[in-house]
């Protein structure tokens, strides 16, 4: 577990990737920015959105709901959404709920960028 | 927390029961009183009544006391084992945290004070992750659906962490029913209580006139 707080950044990266980075602790009160960043990726130029989840120290069911909602919206829009290098907290969230198979998960950010 | 008459106990390990829904993305509140009827003890999925462990004066289920040779599928005896501090020195939270993050920090502090650094029987990272997840879901639900957090304790008892989370709603939480056929596309919402039930080795809901207390026991080893 690293520090407190939740940080979200989003930018157009090389290779037509909308890169959303989430880091820190995310619970019920910290998913709005994340949802917004994912939403913007839906309308960004480029071919896919990558969520760098490698530095997420904590994530609860509200994060899962946010990701599942984004997954549905991306699927409806025919856009690709990839979760990159999920931390233990994120992997556990997906595994315990049995939702991992609903997502495209890449082992690393580097791998995700080439999807 | 004021003293309450002993409430009913719904001890569930892995079944499904009705009531308010945790982690729902819909923000639905506990306005349908679908919990177990008052006064009727709810049994586990195997039909065996919940272990009769009594209720403390503060309305919190007391720890079970195991007779020699008796199998108690809950907390094991509080008798100190080798390397475990005697009663009274066990780490325990104090006060009611204002947020889920504060509750998680309090639980981490309990684990730190009990186990110290790595190599001292400290739980694995995945166990700590699970403990924090359950803590967060319970506290978030108390705020979102339970009318506010009224009680919070976390203590290491033997090989387990015992969380007690009280709120102001007597309605029991619920997981959405599992689909008959596993859904290809997972639903959105309703995962919080499901994770609590999956990760805790025992979950007990005690209702009383002013709300409920949920006790979740997680194995640390």
Short mmCIF file of C-alpha atoms in Angstrom, two decimals:
data_model
loop_
_atom_site.label_atom_id
_atom_site.label_comp_id
_atom_site.label_asym_id
_atom_site.label_seq_id
_atom_site.Cartn_x
_atom_site.Cartn_y
_atom_site.Cartn_z
CA UNK A 1 0.00 0.00 0.00
CA UNK A 2 1.50 3.31 -0.99
CA UNK A 3 0.22 6.74 -0.15
CA UNK A 4 -3.30 8.05 0.21
CA UNK A 5 -5.37 9.82 -2.33
CA UNK A 6 -6.34 9.03 -5.87
CA UNK A 7 -4.77 10.54 -8.98
CA UNK A 8 -6.14 10.36 -12.50
CA UNK A 9 -4.41 11.63 -15.61
CA UNK A 10 -5.47 11.29 -19.22
CA UNK A 11 -3.70 12.22 -22.45
CA UNK A 12 -3.34 11.33 -26.08
CA UNK A 13 -0.21 9.18 -26.30
CA UNK A 14 1.78 7.89 -29.25
CA UNK A 15 0.32 5.22 -31.50
CA UNK A 16 -3.24 6.50 -31.37
CA UNK A 17 -3.64 5.57 -27.73
CA UNK A 18 -5.76 7.49 -25.22
CA UNK A 19 -3.83 6.81 -22.05
CA UNK A 20 -5.59 6.98 -18.71
CA UNK A 21 -3.42 6.54 -15.66
CA UNK A 22 -5.04 5.81 -12.32
CA UNK A 23 -2.89 5.72 -9.21
CA UNK A 24 -3.45 5.60 -5.47
CA UNK A 25 -6.49 4.58 -3.47
CA UNK A 26 -9.88 4.52 -5.14
CA UNK A 27 -13.16 3.97 -3.35
CA UNK A 28 -16.72 5.19 -3.55
CA UNK A 29 -15.72 8.83 -3.37
CA UNK A 30 -12.96 8.73 -5.98
CA UNK A 31 -14.31 7.35 -9.23
CA UNK A 32 -15.84 10.42 -10.87
CA UNK A 33 -12.57 11.66 -12.36
CA UNK A 34 -11.76 8.18 -13.53
CA UNK A 35 -15.15 7.81 -15.22
CA UNK A 36 -14.68 11.20 -16.86
CA UNK A 37 -11.24 10.29 -18.20
CA UNK A 38 -12.59 7.06 -19.65
CA UNK A 39 -15.53 8.89 -21.13
CA UNK A 40 -13.22 11.37 -22.86
CA UNK A 41 -11.32 8.45 -24.37
CA UNK A 42 -14.52 7.31 -25.98
CA UNK A 43 -14.58 10.49 -28.05
CA UNK A 44 -10.85 10.98 -28.48
CA UNK A 45 -9.15 10.49 -31.80
CA UNK A 46 -7.17 7.28 -31.90
CA UNK A 47 -7.77 3.60 -31.93
CA UNK A 48 -7.81 2.47 -28.33
CA UNK A 49 -7.88 3.49 -24.69
CA UNK A 50 -5.36 2.05 -22.26
CA UNK A 51 -5.92 2.23 -18.52
CA UNK A 52 -2.59 2.09 -16.71
CA UNK A 53 -3.63 0.45 -13.43
CA UNK A 54 -0.16 -0.53 -12.28
CA UNK A 55 0.03 1.88 -9.37
CA UNK A 56 -3.40 1.42 -7.84
CA UNK A 57 -2.87 0.75 -4.15
CA UNK A 58 -6.53 0.15 -3.42
CA UNK A 59 -9.67 -0.33 -5.52
CA UNK A 60 -13.14 -1.36 -4.39
CA UNK A 61 -16.42 -2.29 -6.09
CA UNK A 62 -17.04 1.30 -7.18
CA UNK A 63 -13.92 1.05 -9.35
CA UNK A 64 -15.17 -2.21 -10.79
CA UNK A 65 -18.54 -0.62 -11.58
CA UNK A 66 -16.77 2.28 -13.29
CA UNK A 67 -14.67 -0.08 -15.38
CA UNK A 68 -17.66 -2.26 -16.26
CA UNK A 69 -19.69 0.77 -17.28
CA UNK A 70 -16.82 1.95 -19.47
CA UNK A 71 -16.44 -1.54 -20.89
CA UNK A 72 -20.10 -1.51 -21.95
CA UNK A 73 -19.85 1.97 -23.45
CA UNK A 74 -16.68 1.13 -25.36
CA UNK A 75 -18.20 -2.10 -26.65
CA UNK A 76 -21.29 -0.23 -27.81
CA UNK A 77 -19.10 2.31 -29.60
CA UNK A 78 -16.88 -0.37 -31.13
CA UNK A 79 -13.84 0.98 -29.32
CA UNK A 80 -11.10 -1.00 -27.66
CA UNK A 81 -10.42 -0.65 -23.93
CA UNK A 82 -7.37 -2.32 -22.40
CA UNK A 83 -6.39 -2.51 -18.73
CA UNK A 84 -2.61 -2.44 -18.48
CA UNK A 85 -0.43 -4.02 -15.80
CA UNK A 86 -3.06 -4.19 -13.10
CA UNK A 87 -1.71 -3.97 -9.56
CA UNK A 88 -2.54 -6.63 -7.00
CA UNK A 89 -5.49 -4.55 -5.79
CA UNK A 90 -7.02 -4.38 -9.27
CA UNK A 91 -6.27 -7.99 -10.16
CA UNK A 92 -7.85 -9.12 -6.91
CA UNK A 93 -10.95 -7.03 -7.61
CA UNK A 94 -11.39 -8.66 -11.02
CA UNK A 95 -10.58 -12.16 -9.82
CA UNK A 96 -12.76 -12.23 -6.71
CA UNK A 97 -15.77 -10.97 -8.64
CA UNK A 98 -15.16 -13.26 -11.61
CA UNK A 99 -15.20 -10.31 -14.00
CA UNK A 100 -11.61 -10.53 -15.30
CA UNK A 101 -12.68 -12.31 -18.48
CA UNK A 102 -14.96 -9.42 -19.40
CA UNK A 103 -11.95 -7.16 -19.85
CA UNK A 104 -8.96 -7.08 -22.12
CA UNK A 105 -6.05 -7.14 -19.68
CA UNK A 106 -2.43 -6.68 -20.74
CA UNK A 107 0.47 -7.64 -18.51
CA UNK A 108 2.24 -4.37 -18.98
CA UNK A 109 1.73 -0.86 -20.28
CA UNK A 110 4.16 -1.60 -23.09
CA UNK A 111 2.16 -4.63 -24.15
CA UNK A 112 -1.12 -2.71 -23.94
CA UNK A 113 0.14 0.06 -26.24
CA UNK A 114 0.56 -2.40 -29.09
CA UNK A 115 -2.97 -3.83 -28.94
CA UNK B 1 -23.47 2.50 20.74
CA UNK B 2 -26.32 2.06 23.20
CA UNK B 3 -27.14 -1.26 24.77
CA UNK B 4 -29.68 -3.26 22.81
CA UNK B 5 -31.69 -6.29 23.45
CA UNK B 6 -30.15 -9.30 21.77
CA UNK B 7 -31.01 -9.20 18.13
CA UNK B 8 -31.43 -11.92 15.63
CA UNK B 9 -28.40 -13.39 14.03
CA UNK B 10 -28.17 -14.35 10.44
CA UNK B 11 -25.00 -16.30 10.12
CA UNK B 12 -24.23 -16.90 6.51
CA UNK B 13 -21.11 -18.30 5.01
CA UNK B 14 -21.92 -18.71 1.39
CA UNK B 15 -25.62 -18.60 0.69
CA UNK B 16 -27.78 -15.86 -0.70
CA UNK B 17 -30.17 -13.85 1.39
CA UNK B 18 -32.45 -10.94 0.83
CA UNK B 19 -32.16 -7.35 1.88
CA UNK B 20 -30.31 -4.25 0.89
CA UNK B 21 -27.79 -4.44 -1.87
CA UNK B 22 -24.16 -3.57 -1.43
CA UNK B 23 -22.01 -1.87 -3.97
CA UNK B 24 -24.93 -1.21 -6.23
CA UNK B 25 -24.24 1.32 -8.90
CA UNK B 26 -27.85 2.32 -8.81
CA UNK B 27 -27.65 3.92 -5.40
CA UNK B 28 -30.76 2.06 -4.31
CA UNK B 29 -31.48 2.43 -0.65
CA UNK B 30 -32.81 -0.02 1.88
CA UNK B 31 -36.37 1.11 1.49
CA UNK B 32 -37.81 -2.34 0.96
CA UNK B 33 -37.73 -4.12 4.27
CA UNK B 34 -36.75 -7.45 2.79
CA UNK B 35 -34.54 -8.60 5.63
CA UNK B 36 -35.21 -11.68 7.70
CA UNK B 37 -38.32 -11.38 9.86
CA UNK B 38 -37.53 -10.15 13.33
CA UNK B 39 -37.21 -12.74 16.01
CA UNK B 40 -36.55 -15.68 13.74
CA UNK B 41 -33.02 -16.96 13.81
CA UNK B 42 -31.72 -17.47 10.35
CA UNK B 43 -29.76 -20.58 9.72
CA UNK B 44 -26.83 -21.10 7.48
CA UNK B 45 -27.15 -22.62 4.03
CA UNK B 46 -26.77 -26.07 5.50
CA UNK B 47 -29.81 -25.57 7.66
CA UNK B 48 -27.80 -25.68 10.85
CA UNK B 49 -28.50 -22.81 13.18
CA UNK B 50 -25.78 -20.26 13.56
CA UNK B 51 -23.36 -21.12 16.32
CA UNK B 52 -24.93 -19.87 19.53
CA UNK B 53 -22.30 -17.52 20.73
CA UNK B 54 -24.46 -15.09 22.61
CA UNK B 55 -24.55 -11.38 22.37
CA UNK B 56 -22.62 -8.90 24.42
CA UNK B 57 -24.36 -6.11 26.25
CA UNK B 58 -23.47 -3.70 23.49
CA UNK B 59 -25.31 -5.78 20.96
CA UNK B 60 -22.20 -7.10 19.30
CA UNK B 61 -22.02 -10.84 18.89
CA UNK B 62 -19.58 -12.27 21.35
CA UNK B 63 -16.82 -14.53 20.20
CA UNK B 64 -17.68 -18.19 20.32
CA UNK B 65 -16.12 -20.29 22.99
CA UNK B 66 -15.09 -23.67 21.78
CA UNK B 67 -15.46 -26.65 24.05
CA UNK B 68 -12.55 -29.09 23.79
CA UNK B 69 -12.95 -31.14 20.66
CA UNK B 70 -15.95 -29.17 19.52
CA UNK B 71 -15.85 -27.99 15.94
CA UNK B 72 -16.70 -24.34 15.73
CA UNK B 73 -16.66 -23.13 12.14
CA UNK B 74 -16.16 -19.58 13.21
CA UNK B 75 -13.49 -17.90 15.24
CA UNK B 76 -11.30 -20.32 17.02
CA UNK B 77 -10.55 -20.15 20.69
CA UNK B 78 -9.06 -16.94 21.97
CA UNK B 79 -6.56 -18.91 24.02
CA UNK B 80 -3.12 -17.51 23.22
CA UNK B 81 -1.09 -19.74 20.99
CA UNK B 82 2.67 -19.68 20.86
CA UNK B 83 3.93 -16.30 19.74
CA UNK B 84 0.58 -14.61 20.11
CA UNK B 85 0.34 -11.91 22.76
CA UNK B 86 -2.00 -12.62 25.69
CA UNK B 87 -5.45 -11.04 25.71
CA UNK B 88 -5.37 -7.37 26.45
CA UNK B 89 -2.36 -6.72 24.30
CA UNK B 90 -4.07 -7.48 21.03
CA UNK B 91 -4.29 -4.59 18.67
CA UNK B 92 -7.70 -3.11 18.16
CA UNK B 93 -9.10 -0.04 16.52
CA UNK B 94 -10.50 2.80 18.56
CA UNK B 95 -13.20 5.21 17.51
CA UNK B 96 -15.43 5.42 14.47
CA UNK B 97 -13.65 6.35 11.24
CA UNK B 98 -15.23 9.11 9.18
CA UNK B 99 -14.54 7.52 5.82
CA UNK B 100 -13.76 4.18 4.21
CA UNK B 101 -10.17 5.36 3.75
CA UNK B 102 -9.88 6.08 7.47
CA UNK B 103 -11.30 2.66 8.26
CA UNK B 104 -8.74 1.01 5.97
CA UNK B 105 -5.95 2.99 7.59
CA UNK B 106 -7.17 1.92 11.03
CA UNK B 107 -7.20 -1.74 9.98
CA UNK B 108 -3.72 -1.42 8.51
CA UNK B 109 -2.55 0.10 11.80
CA UNK B 110 -4.02 -2.84 13.70
CA UNK B 111 -2.15 -5.27 11.47
CA UNK B 112 1.06 -3.23 11.78
CA UNK B 113 0.88 -3.10 15.54
CA UNK B 114 0.09 -6.79 15.79
CA UNK B 115 2.54 -8.12 13.26
CA UNK B 116 5.08 -5.37 12.77
CA UNK B 117 7.31 -5.69 9.77
CA UNK B 118 7.62 -8.50 7.27
CA UNK B 119 8.74 -11.89 8.50
CA UNK B 120 6.90 -11.77 11.78
CA UNK B 121 3.93 -13.81 10.69
CA UNK B 122 2.71 -10.77 8.83
CA UNK B 123 -0.14 -11.64 6.47
CA UNK B 124 0.66 -11.87 2.78
CA UNK B 125 -0.07 -8.86 0.59
CA UNK B 126 -3.04 -10.60 -1.00
CA UNK B 127 -4.55 -11.23 2.43
CA UNK B 128 -4.06 -7.58 3.38
CA UNK B 129 -5.65 -6.59 0.08
CA UNK B 130 -8.68 -8.75 0.83
CA UNK B 131 -9.00 -7.43 4.37
CA UNK B 132 -8.94 -3.83 3.16
CA UNK B 133 -11.46 -4.62 0.45
CA UNK B 134 -13.92 -6.10 2.93
CA UNK B 135 -13.34 -3.21 5.34
CA UNK B 136 -14.00 -0.67 2.64
CA UNK B 137 -17.11 -2.34 1.27
CA UNK B 138 -18.67 -2.68 4.73
CA UNK B 139 -17.97 0.92 5.71
CA UNK B 140 -19.04 2.32 2.34
CA UNK B 141 -22.28 0.41 2.59
CA UNK B 142 -22.93 1.66 6.10
CA UNK B 143 -22.66 5.18 4.72
CA UNK B 144 -24.50 4.62 1.45
CA UNK B 145 -27.30 2.30 2.48
CA UNK B 146 -27.19 1.95 6.24
CA UNK B 147 -27.92 5.46 7.44
CA UNK B 148 -24.36 6.00 8.63
CA UNK B 149 -21.61 4.18 10.47
CA UNK B 150 -22.49 3.69 14.15
CA UNK B 151 -19.81 1.24 15.20
CA UNK B 152 -16.45 0.08 13.94
CA UNK B 153 -13.91 -2.26 15.42
CA UNK B 154 -11.21 -4.43 13.97
CA UNK B 155 -9.20 -6.81 16.07
CA UNK B 156 -6.83 -9.66 15.56
CA UNK B 157 -8.17 -12.76 17.26
CA UNK B 158 -6.03 -15.84 16.90
CA UNK B 159 -5.34 -16.39 13.23
CA UNK B 160 -8.05 -14.04 12.05
CA UNK B 161 -9.10 -10.44 11.80
CA UNK B 162 -12.56 -9.71 13.11
CA UNK B 163 -14.34 -6.67 11.76
CA UNK B 164 -17.52 -5.35 13.37
CA UNK B 165 -19.33 -2.66 11.43
CA UNK B 166 -22.55 -1.15 12.73
CA UNK B 167 -25.03 1.04 10.92
CA UNK B 168 -28.43 2.59 11.52
CA UNK B 169 -30.49 0.35 9.23
CA UNK B 170 -31.93 -2.97 10.38
CA UNK B 171 -32.26 -4.14 6.78
CA UNK B 172 -29.85 -6.94 5.91
CA UNK B 173 -27.61 -6.61 2.86
CA UNK B 174 -28.12 -8.71 -0.22
CA UNK B 175 -26.27 -9.92 -3.26
CA UNK B 176 -28.14 -9.90 -6.54
CA UNK B 177 -29.29 -13.41 -7.44
CA UNK B 178 -26.83 -15.30 -9.58
CA UNK B 179 -28.01 -15.75 -13.15
CA UNK B 180 -29.14 -19.25 -14.05
CA UNK B 181 -26.62 -19.26 -16.85
CA UNK B 182 -23.33 -17.46 -16.22
CA UNK B 183 -23.61 -14.14 -17.98
CA UNK B 184 -21.12 -13.38 -20.69
CA UNK B 185 -21.41 -9.71 -19.91
CA UNK B 186 -21.23 -9.09 -16.17
CA UNK B 187 -23.81 -6.89 -14.52
CA UNK B 188 -22.83 -3.47 -13.23
CA UNK B 189 -23.21 -3.10 -9.47
CA UNK B 190 -23.87 -5.42 -6.58
CA UNK B 191 -20.32 -6.70 -6.11
CA UNK B 192 -19.57 -5.25 -2.70
CA UNK B 193 -21.55 -7.64 -0.52
CA UNK B 194 -20.66 -10.53 -2.82
CA UNK B 195 -16.96 -9.89 -2.17
CA UNK B 196 -17.52 -9.58 1.57
CA UNK B 197 -19.22 -12.97 1.53
CA UNK B 198 -16.58 -14.57 -0.63
CA UNK B 199 -13.57 -13.25 1.23
CA UNK B 200 -14.69 -13.59 4.83
CA UNK B 201 -14.74 -17.03 6.39
CA UNK B 202 -17.77 -16.04 8.38
CA UNK B 203 -20.21 -13.18 8.10
CA UNK B 204 -22.77 -12.56 10.81
CA UNK B 205 -25.50 -9.97 10.65
CA UNK B 206 -27.08 -9.03 13.97
CA UNK B 207 -30.10 -6.77 13.75
CA UNK B 208 -31.58 -4.76 16.58
CA UNK B 209 -34.11 -1.98 16.95
CA UNK B 210 -31.71 0.77 15.92
CA UNK B 211 -29.83 -0.94 13.12
CA UNK B 212 -27.47 -3.81 12.63
CA UNK B 213 -23.95 -4.98 13.22
CA UNK B 214 -22.12 -6.97 10.61
CA UNK B 215 -19.27 -9.10 11.83
CA UNK B 216 -16.84 -10.44 9.26
CA UNK B 217 -14.02 -12.80 10.14
CA UNK B 218 -11.09 -13.07 7.74
CA UNK B 219 -8.32 -15.62 8.01
CA UNK B 220 -4.93 -13.91 8.16
CA UNK B 221 -2.69 -16.93 7.71
#
